[in-house]
Coordinates of C-alpha atoms and ligand atoms in Angstrom, one line a residue:
X832 CA -142.5 92.2 56.1
X833 CA -139.0 93.6 56.4
X834 CA -136.6 92.5 53.8
X835 CA -133.5 91.1 55.4
X836 CA -130.2 92.3 53.9
X837 CA -127.5 89.9 52.9
X838 CA -123.9 90.3 54.1
X839 CA -121.4 91.6 51.5
X840 CA -117.8 91.8 52.8
X841 CA -119.0 92.3 56.4
X842 CA -121.7 95.0 55.5
X843 CA -125.4 94.7 55.1
X844 CA -126.5 95.1 51.5
X845 CA -129.5 94.7 49.3
X846 CA -129.6 93.5 45.7
X847 CA -132.0 93.3 42.7
X848 CA -134.3 90.6 43.8
X849 CA -136.0 89.0 46.8
X850 CA -136.2 85.4 48.1
X851 CA -139.3 84.5 50.1
X852 CA -139.1 81.8 52.7
X853 CA -142.1 79.8 53.8
X854 CA -142.9 77.4 56.7
X855 CA -143.6 74.0 55.2
X856 CA -146.1 73.1 58.0
X857 CA -148.7 75.8 57.1
X858 CA -147.3 77.5 54.0
X859 CA -146.9 80.8 55.9
X860 CA -144.3 83.3 54.7
X861 CA -141.8 83.6 57.5
X862 CA -139.2 85.8 56.0
X863 CA -137.9 87.7 52.9
X864 CA -134.3 88.3 52.1
X865 CA -132.5 90.2 49.4
X866 CA -130.6 88.5 46.7
X867 CA -127.3 89.9 45.5
X868 CA -126.7 91.0 41.9
X869 CA -123.8 89.4 39.9
X870 CA -121.9 92.6 40.4
X871 CA -122.3 92.3 44.2
X872 CA -121.2 88.7 44.1
X873 CA -118.1 89.9 42.2
X874 CA -117.5 92.6 44.9
X875 CA -117.7 89.9 47.7
X876 CA -115.2 87.7 45.9
X877 CA -112.8 90.6 45.2
X878 CA -113.0 91.6 48.9
X879 CA -112.3 88.1 50.1
X880 CA -109.3 87.9 47.7
X881 CA -108.1 91.4 48.8
X882 CA -108.1 90.4 52.5
X883 CA -106.6 86.9 52.2
X884 CA -103.1 87.9 53.3
X885 CA -104.3 90.0 56.1
X886 CA -106.7 87.2 57.2
X887 CA -103.9 84.6 57.3
X888 CA -101.8 87.0 59.4
X889 CA -104.5 87.8 61.9
X890 CA -103.2 87.3 65.5
X891 CA -104.7 84.2 67.1
X892 CA -106.2 86.3 69.9
X893 CA -108.2 88.3 67.4
X894 CA -109.6 85.1 65.7
X895 CA -110.4 83.6 69.1
X896 CA -112.0 86.9 70.3
X897 CA -114.3 86.9 67.2
X898 CA -115.2 83.3 67.7
X899 CA -115.9 83.9 71.4
X900 CA -118.1 86.9 70.5
X901 CA -120.2 84.6 68.3
X902 CA -120.5 82.1 71.1
X903 CA -121.8 84.9 73.4
X904 CA -124.2 86.4 71.0
X905 CA -125.6 83.0 69.8
X906 CA -126.2 82.2 73.5
X907 CA -127.9 85.5 74.2
X908 CA -130.1 85.2 71.0
X909 CA -130.6 81.4 71.3
X910 CA -134.4 81.3 71.6
X911 CA -134.9 83.9 68.8
X912 CA -132.6 81.9 66.5
X913 CA -134.2 78.6 67.4
X914 CA -137.6 80.0 66.5
X915 CA -136.2 81.2 63.2
X916 CA -134.7 77.8 62.4
X917 CA -138.1 76.2 63.3
X918 CA -139.9 78.6 61.0
X919 CA -137.7 78.4 58.0
X920 CA -136.9 74.7 58.2
X921 CA -140.0 73.3 59.8
X922 CA -138.0 71.4 62.4
X923 CA -139.7 71.0 65.8
X924 CA -138.7 73.7 68.3
X925 CA -137.1 71.1 70.6
X926 CA -134.6 70.1 67.8
X927 CA -134.1 73.7 66.7
X928 CA -133.0 74.6 70.2
X929 CA -130.6 71.6 70.0
X930 CA -129.2 72.9 66.8
X931 CA -128.4 76.4 68.3
X932 CA -126.7 74.7 71.2
X933 CA -124.6 72.7 68.8
X934 CA -123.6 75.8 66.8
X935 CA -122.5 77.4 70.1
X936 CA -120.3 74.4 70.8
X937 CA -118.9 74.5 67.3
X938 CA -117.8 78.1 67.7
X939 CA -116.5 77.4 71.2
X940 CA -114.4 74.5 69.9
X941 CA -113.1 76.7 67.1
X942 CA -112.1 79.5 69.6
X943 CA -110.2 76.9 71.6
X944 CA -108.5 75.3 68.6
X945 CA -107.5 78.7 67.2
X946 CA -105.4 79.2 70.3
X947 CA -103.6 75.9 69.7
X948 CA -102.3 76.6 66.2
X949 CA -98.7 76.2 67.3
X950 CA -97.1 74.4 64.4
X951 CA -94.5 71.8 64.9
X952 CA -90.7 71.4 64.8
X953 CA -89.2 68.3 63.3
X954 CA -85.5 67.5 64.0
X955 CA -83.8 66.5 60.8
X956 CA -80.5 65.4 62.3
X957 CA -81.8 61.8 62.4
X958 CA -79.8 61.5 59.2
X959 CA -76.1 62.3 59.0
X960 CA -76.7 64.3 55.8
X961 CA -79.1 66.6 57.7
X962 CA -76.9 67.3 60.7
X963 CA -77.5 70.8 62.1
X964 CA -80.9 71.1 60.4
X965 CA -84.4 71.6 61.8
X966 CA -87.8 71.8 60.1
X967 CA -90.5 74.2 61.3
X968 CA -93.9 73.1 60.1
X969 CA -96.9 75.4 60.1
X970 CA -100.3 75.3 58.6
X971 CA -101.3 77.9 55.9
X972 CA -104.8 78.5 54.6
X973 CA -105.3 77.4 51.0
X974 CA -107.2 80.7 50.6
X975 CA -110.7 82.1 50.6
X976 CA -113.4 79.4 51.0
X977 CA -116.7 79.1 49.2
X978 CA -119.1 77.3 51.6
X979 CA -122.2 75.8 50.1
X980 CA -124.7 74.5 52.7
X981 CA -127.9 72.4 52.7
X982 CA -131.3 73.2 54.2
X983 CA -131.5 70.6 57.0
X984 CA -129.2 72.2 59.6
X985 CA -129.3 75.8 58.4
X986 CA -127.2 77.1 61.3
X987 CA -124.9 74.4 62.5
X988 CA -123.7 73.2 59.1
X989 CA -122.9 76.8 58.3
X990 CA -121.1 77.0 61.7
X991 CA -119.1 73.9 60.7
X992 CA -117.6 75.9 57.8
X993 CA -117.4 79.4 59.1
X994 CA -115.9 78.7 62.6
X995 CA -112.9 76.7 61.3
X996 CA -112.3 79.2 58.5
X997 CA -112.0 82.1 61.0
X998 CA -109.8 79.9 63.2
X999 CA -107.3 79.2 60.4
X1000 CA -107.5 82.8 59.0
X1001 CA -109.3 82.1 55.8
X1002 CA -111.9 84.5 54.3
X1003 CA -115.2 82.7 53.7
X1004 CA -118.3 83.3 51.5
X1005 CA -121.4 81.3 52.5
X1006 CA -124.0 80.4 49.9
X1007 CA -126.9 79.0 52.0
X1008 CA -129.7 76.8 50.8
X1009 CA -132.4 78.9 49.2
X1010 CA -135.1 77.2 51.4
X1011 CA -133.3 78.3 54.6
X1012 CA -131.2 81.4 54.3
X1013 CA -132.4 83.3 57.3
X1014 CA -130.4 81.7 60.1
X1015 CA -127.2 82.1 58.2
X1016 CA -128.1 85.8 57.7
X1017 CA -128.4 86.2 61.5
X1018 CA -125.0 84.6 61.9
X1019 CA -123.8 87.2 59.4
X1020 CA -125.3 89.9 61.6
X1021 CA -123.4 88.6 64.6
X1022 CA -120.1 88.2 62.6
X1023 CA -120.5 91.9 61.6
X1024 CA -120.3 92.9 65.2
X1025 CA -116.7 91.4 65.5
X1026 CA -113.4 93.1 64.7
X1027 CA -112.8 90.8 61.8
X1028 CA -111.5 92.7 58.7
X1029 CA -114.0 93.7 56.0
X1030 CA -114.0 91.0 53.3
X1031 CA -113.4 88.2 55.8
X1032 CA -117.0 87.0 55.4
X1033 CA -120.0 87.3 53.1
X1034 CA -123.3 85.5 53.2
X1035 CA -124.8 85.5 49.7
X1036 CA -128.2 83.9 49.2
X1037 CA -127.6 83.5 45.5
X1038 CA -130.0 81.2 43.5
X1039 CA -128.5 78.0 42.3
X1040 CA -128.4 79.1 38.6
X1041 CA -126.1 82.0 39.6
X1042 CA -123.9 79.9 41.9
X1043 CA -121.5 78.8 39.1
X1044 CA -119.9 82.2 39.1
X1045 CA -118.8 81.5 42.7
X1046 CA -117.9 77.9 42.1
X1047 CA -115.7 78.6 39.1
X1048 CA -114.0 81.8 40.4
X1049 CA -110.3 81.1 40.7
X1050 CA -110.0 83.5 43.6
X1051 CA -111.9 81.0 45.8
X1052 CA -109.6 78.0 45.7
X1053 CA -111.6 76.0 48.3
X1054 CA -115.2 74.7 47.8
X1055 CA -116.6 73.2 51.0
X1056 CA -119.9 71.6 50.0
X1057 CA -122.5 69.9 52.1
X1058 CA -125.5 68.6 50.3
X1059 CA -126.7 65.9 47.9
X1060 CA -124.4 63.7 45.8
X1061 CA -125.5 64.8 42.3
X1062 CA -124.9 68.5 43.1
X1063 CA -121.6 67.8 45.0
X1064 CA -120.1 65.6 42.3
X1065 CA -121.2 68.0 39.6
X1066 CA -119.3 70.8 41.4
X1067 CA -116.2 68.6 41.7
X1068 CA -116.4 67.9 38.0
X1069 CA -116.8 71.6 37.3
X1070 CA -113.6 72.5 39.2
X1071 CA -111.4 69.4 39.3
X1072 CA -108.3 71.5 40.2
X1073 CA -109.8 73.2 43.3
X1074 CA -109.7 71.8 46.8
X1075 CA -113.2 70.4 47.0
X1076 CA -114.6 68.9 50.2
X1077 CA -117.9 67.0 49.8
X1078 CA -120.1 66.1 52.8
X1079 CA -122.9 64.1 51.1
X1080 CA -125.8 61.8 51.9
X1081 CA -126.3 58.3 53.0
X1082 CA -128.7 55.5 53.9
X1083 CA -127.3 54.9 57.3
X1084 CA -127.7 51.5 59.0
X1085 CA -128.2 50.5 62.6
X1086 CA -127.3 46.9 63.4
X1087 CA -129.1 45.3 66.3
X1088 CA -127.4 42.2 67.6
X1089 CA -128.8 39.6 69.9
X1090 CA -126.8 40.8 72.9
X1091 CA -128.1 44.4 72.6
X1092 CA -130.4 46.1 75.1
X1093 CA -133.5 45.9 72.9
X1094 CA -135.4 48.6 74.8
X1095 CA -132.6 51.1 74.2
X1096 CA -132.1 50.0 70.6
X1097 CA -135.8 50.2 69.8
X1098 CA -136.3 53.7 71.4
X1099 CA -133.1 55.1 69.8
X1100 CA -133.8 53.7 66.3
X1101 CA -137.4 54.9 66.5
X1102 CA -136.4 58.4 67.4
X1103 CA -133.4 58.8 65.1
X1104 CA -135.2 57.5 62.0
X1105 CA -137.7 60.3 62.5
X1106 CA -135.9 63.3 64.1
X1107 CA -135.7 66.2 61.6
X1108 CA -138.4 64.2 59.8
X1109 CA -135.6 61.9 58.7
X1110 CA -133.9 64.8 56.9
X1111 CA -130.4 64.2 58.4
X1112 CA -127.6 62.6 56.4
X1113 CA -127.1 60.1 59.3
X1114 CA -130.8 59.4 60.0
X1115 CA -131.5 55.7 60.6
X1116 CA -132.7 54.4 57.3
X1117 CA -131.8 50.7 57.6
X1118 CA -132.2 48.6 60.7
X1119 CA -130.5 45.3 60.4
X1120 CA -131.5 43.0 63.2
X1121 CA -130.4 39.5 64.2
X1122 CA -133.1 36.9 63.5
X1123 CA -133.3 35.4 67.0
X1124 CA -134.3 38.8 68.5
X1125 CA -136.1 40.3 65.6
X1126 CA -139.6 39.5 66.8
X1127 CA -138.9 40.9 70.3
X1128 CA -137.2 43.9 68.8
X1129 CA -140.1 44.7 66.5
X1130 CA -142.5 44.3 69.4
X1131 CA -140.7 47.2 71.0
X1132 CA -139.9 49.2 67.9
X1133 CA -143.4 49.6 66.4
X1134 CA -145.0 51.0 69.6
X1135 CA -142.0 53.3 70.0
X1136 CA -142.4 54.7 66.5
X1137 CA -146.2 55.0 66.9
X1138 CA -145.7 56.9 70.1
X1139 CA -143.7 59.7 68.5
X1140 CA -145.6 63.0 68.6
X1141 CA -146.0 64.3 65.0
X1142 CA -147.4 67.7 64.1
X1143 CA -146.9 71.4 64.5
X1144 CA -143.2 72.2 64.9
X1145 CA -144.0 75.1 67.2
X1146 CA -145.6 72.7 69.7
X1147 CA -143.1 72.0 72.5
X1148 CA -144.2 68.3 72.5
X1149 CA -143.7 67.7 68.8
X1150 CA -140.9 65.2 67.9
X1151 CA -141.6 64.8 64.2
X1152 CA -142.5 67.8 62.1
X1153 CA -143.0 68.4 58.4
X1154 CA -140.5 67.8 55.6
X1155 CA -139.0 70.9 54.0
X1156 CA -141.7 71.0 51.4
X1157 CA -144.9 69.3 50.2
X1158 CA -142.9 68.1 47.1
X1159 CA -140.3 66.4 49.3
X1160 CA -143.1 64.7 51.3
X1161 CA -144.7 63.5 48.0
X1162 CA -141.5 62.1 46.8
X1163 CA -141.0 60.1 50.1
X1164 CA -144.6 58.9 49.9
X1165 CA -144.0 57.7 46.3
X1166 CA -140.9 55.8 47.3
X1167 CA -142.9 54.0 50.0
X1168 CA -145.6 53.1 47.5
X1169 CA -143.1 51.8 45.1
X1170 CA -141.5 49.6 47.7
X1171 CA -145.0 48.2 48.8
X1172 CA -145.9 47.6 45.2
X1173 CA -142.6 45.6 44.8
X1174 CA -143.5 43.4 47.8
X1175 CA -142.4 45.3 50.9
X1176 CA -144.5 44.9 54.1
X1177 CA -145.7 48.2 55.6
X1178 CA -145.5 47.7 59.4
X1179 CA -146.7 51.2 60.4
X1180 CA -147.1 54.7 58.8
X1181 CA -147.1 55.3 55.1
X1182 CA -149.5 58.2 55.2
X1183 CA -149.0 61.8 54.3
X1184 CA -150.7 65.0 55.3
X1185 CA -149.3 68.0 53.4
X1186 CA -145.6 68.2 54.0
X1187 CA -145.8 65.7 57.0
X1188 CA -145.2 62.0 56.5
X1189 CA -146.2 59.7 59.3
X1190 CA -143.2 57.8 60.8
X1191 CA -143.0 54.7 58.7
X1192 CA -141.5 51.3 59.1
X1193 CA -141.3 48.6 56.3
X1194 CA -139.9 45.1 56.2
X1195 CA -138.8 43.0 53.2
X1196 CA -138.0 46.0 51.0
X1197 CA -136.5 44.8 47.7
X1198 CA -132.9 46.0 47.2
X1199 CA -133.7 47.2 43.7
X1200 CA -136.4 49.7 44.8
X1201 CA -135.4 53.4 45.5
X1202 CA -136.1 52.8 49.2
X1203 CA -133.9 49.7 49.1
X1204 CA -130.8 51.5 47.8
X1205 CA -131.1 55.3 47.8
X1206 CA -131.2 57.9 50.5
X1207 CA -134.9 58.5 51.4
X1208 CA -134.3 61.6 53.4
X1209 CA -137.6 61.2 55.2
X1210 CA -139.1 59.5 58.3
X1211 CA -138.9 56.0 56.9
X1212 CA -137.1 53.0 58.2
X1213 CA -136.6 49.6 56.6
X1214 CA -136.0 46.5 58.7
X1215 CA -134.0 43.6 57.5
X1216 CA -133.4 40.3 59.4
X1217 CA -130.1 38.6 59.3
X1218 CA -128.7 35.3 60.6
X1219 CA -125.7 36.8 62.5
X1220 CA -122.8 39.3 62.5
X1221 CA -121.3 38.2 59.2
X1222 CA -124.5 38.8 57.3
X1223 CA -125.2 42.0 59.3
X1224 CA -121.9 43.6 58.4
X1225 CA -122.2 42.5 54.8
X1226 CA -125.7 44.1 54.7
X1227 CA -124.3 47.4 56.1
X1228 CA -121.6 47.4 53.4
X1229 CA -124.1 46.5 50.6
X1230 CA -124.7 50.2 49.9
X1231 CA -123.0 52.8 47.7
X1232 CA -122.9 55.1 50.7
X1233 CA -120.7 55.1 53.8
X1234 CA -121.2 57.9 56.2
X1235 CA -121.7 56.3 59.7
X1236 CA -123.1 53.0 61.0
X1237 CA -124.5 52.2 64.5
X1238 CA -124.0 48.8 66.1
X1239 CA -126.0 47.8 69.2
X1240 CA -123.9 45.3 70.9
X1241 CA -122.2 44.9 74.3
X1242 CA -119.4 42.7 72.9
X1243 CA -116.1 44.5 72.6
X1244 CA -114.7 42.0 70.1
X1245 CA -117.6 42.7 67.8
X1246 CA -117.2 46.4 68.3
X1247 CA -113.6 46.3 67.1
X1248 CA -114.6 44.0 64.3
X1249 CA -117.2 46.5 63.3
X1250 CA -114.6 49.2 63.2
X1251 CA -112.3 47.1 61.0
X1252 CA -115.0 45.8 58.6
X1253 CA -117.6 48.5 58.1
X1254 CA -117.0 50.7 55.1
X1255 CA -118.0 54.0 56.7
X1256 CA -116.4 57.2 58.1
X1257 CA -117.7 56.6 61.6
X1258 CA -118.8 53.5 63.7
X1259 CA -121.0 54.2 66.7
X1260 CA -121.1 51.3 69.1
X1261 CA -124.1 51.0 71.4
X1262 CA -126.1 53.8 69.6
X1263 CA -127.6 54.9 66.3
X1264 CA -125.5 56.1 63.4
X1265 CA -127.0 59.5 63.9
X1266 CA -124.7 60.4 66.8
X1267 CA -122.4 63.3 66.0
X1268 CA -120.4 65.4 68.4
X1269 CA -119.1 68.6 66.8
X1270 CA -115.5 68.2 67.8
X1271 CA -115.1 64.7 66.3
X1272 CA -114.0 64.0 62.8
X1273 CA -117.0 63.6 60.6
X1274 CA -117.4 62.6 56.9
X1275 CA -118.0 59.7 54.6
X1276 CA -116.4 57.2 52.2
X1277 CA -117.8 55.8 49.0
X1278 CA -120.5 58.0 47.6
X1279 CA -121.0 59.8 50.9
X1280 CA -118.2 62.2 50.1
X1281 CA -114.5 63.2 50.5
X1282 CA -112.8 65.1 53.3
X1283 CA -113.6 65.6 56.9
X1284 CA -115.4 68.2 59.1
X1285 CA -115.5 68.5 62.8
X1286 CA -113.7 71.6 64.0
X1287 CA -110.1 70.3 64.1
X1288 CA -110.4 68.2 61.0
X1289 CA -112.0 71.1 59.0
X1290 CA -109.1 73.3 60.1
X1291 CA -106.7 70.8 58.7
X1292 CA -108.8 70.5 55.5
X1293 CA -108.7 74.3 55.0
X1294 CA -105.0 74.5 55.3
X1295 CA -101.8 72.9 53.9
X1296 CA -98.6 72.1 55.8
X1297 CA -95.7 74.4 55.0
X1298 CA -92.2 73.5 56.0
X1299 CA -89.3 75.8 56.6
X1300 CA -85.9 74.2 57.0
X1301 CA -83.3 75.9 59.2
X1302 CA -79.7 75.1 58.3
X1303 CA -76.4 75.5 60.3
X1304 CA -77.8 75.0 63.8
Ligands
LIG2524 P1 -128.7 70.1 47.6 O1 -127.6 69.3 47.1 O2 -130.0 70.2 46.9 O3 -128.3 71.6 48.0 C1 -127.1 71.8 48.8 C2 -126.6 73.2 48.4 O4 -126.2 73.2 47.1 C3 -127.7 74.3 48.5 O5 -127.1 75.5 49.0 C4 -128.1 74.5 47.1 O6 -128.6 75.7 46.8 C5 -126.7 74.3 46.4 N1 -126.8 74.0 45.0 C6 -127.7 73.4 44.3 N2 -127.4 73.4 43.0 C7 -126.2 74.0 42.8 C8 -125.4 74.4 41.8 N3 -125.7 74.0 40.5 N4 -124.2 75.0 42.0 C9 -123.9 75.4 43.3 N5 -124.7 75.1 44.3 C10 -125.8 74.5 44.1 O7 -129.0 69.4 49.1 P2 -130.1 69.7 50.1 O8 -131.4 69.2 49.6 O9 -130.1 71.2 50.6 O10 -129.6 68.9 51.4 C11 -129.9 67.5 51.5 C12 -128.7 66.7 51.2 O11 -127.6 67.1 52.0 C13 -128.9 65.2 51.5 O12 -128.4 64.4 50.5 C14 -128.1 65.1 52.8 O13 -127.7 63.8 53.1 C15 -127.0 66.0 52.6 N6 -126.3 66.3 53.8 C16 -125.1 65.9 54.1 C17 -124.5 66.2 55.3 C18 -123.1 65.7 55.7 O14 -122.5 66.3 56.5 N7 -122.6 64.6 55.1 C19 -125.1 67.0 56.2 C20 -126.4 67.4 55.9 C21 -127.0 67.1 54.7

């Protein structure tokens, strides 16, 4: 099997070791990539630092042209890249195609936003003391970005860091998840076809125990991290004076109120508890349903969960594939067993075959079990019955996480109340918490992280406002 090179300052390179990538469905080796040496990591950082001023001064049409080139090439290579995502991540081909489509949109939004980096003028003569003065406000990149990305969306979560960085004129070094480096390396290949200056990007599949060199390097003032809380907060502790953005996990809740369309709520919660085999930070983990409709809702939910097609990710019909590894599936299975031993009722699922966990629903899960309070990151849903809106919203907030919440209601007053009261970064009315559009602000509160992504929000996050005051006008 060919060894894929990594991307060092815009050029393909090979290092001193190799990383083997397997498919978790059948254990097949699906790719091998080269791993950079510490000297090559140093070279990539030095190149990013050397190009920082040139990058910040890149004309907008050059940035937009590079981003548009990526849109075109991702579109041309969409099926090949979807298959690669399916192979390395294990996600069903249907969802893998969806991920490529979203990455294309992400680069498209960035190309459009790059053209709108106009700055702002603020008149200062609102005060007598500032008569004849005007402020010109522009956004300036903090500097080269270190992007650390997780395995669950190996292309689009990389796109969410790379596209805004190019749009604002910041060099970027991507450190992809070791389980899924291949799609980010294809993105590197496409970026290498652009006219971006050397040093503007590197994709370095370095092992975690070598990542500290990147995290701690003062020439990379921004760390944009998406992944688990323990790793994210350890990085923040490691470099408290850097600009660190953390997109972390959650145990997202969907509230189903009595006025909801129960067919819609059941089909959406069933699907979005299990898509990506539950390995999405906004997967439906907790369903909180109003008592007077709970029986009717469960009567629709359980068949909808049991109807999901589970199996080979290469099969066009598969909706639920394997988890990223057998170990991950074993952990999920053990959490289900722990909850059942503590008194939870298993309504469906609970079985495991290799890396695949059957879509699982439990009720009466004690709050002090792992499933009751942590992020399961697997195809498992807990159902909790509540007396009404007050109790439902209190239950959503009874979590140390706060990424997004879904509220199935048709009542606009309750929708606005949800927006006021729920302690999350996003409230989705009439749908699951798993809804994300790539142009909207996205991120968490509480232990779900700090900072926002979504193309425009990420562009703001990667830059600071700089003001120039003109005097004597
Ligand atoms: P992870 O925290 O294990 O790994 C994330 C990245 O950090 C990987 O690239 C990994 O190699 C790297 N890493 C690990 N140890 C490191 C270290 N010591 N120094 C530097 N880098 C290190 O997460 P994962 O298992 O890949 O992803 C799953 C997690 O990501 C879940 O908790 C999920 O909720 C979260 N997630 C959050 C979002 C979001 O936008 N909020 C999106 C997707 C996933």
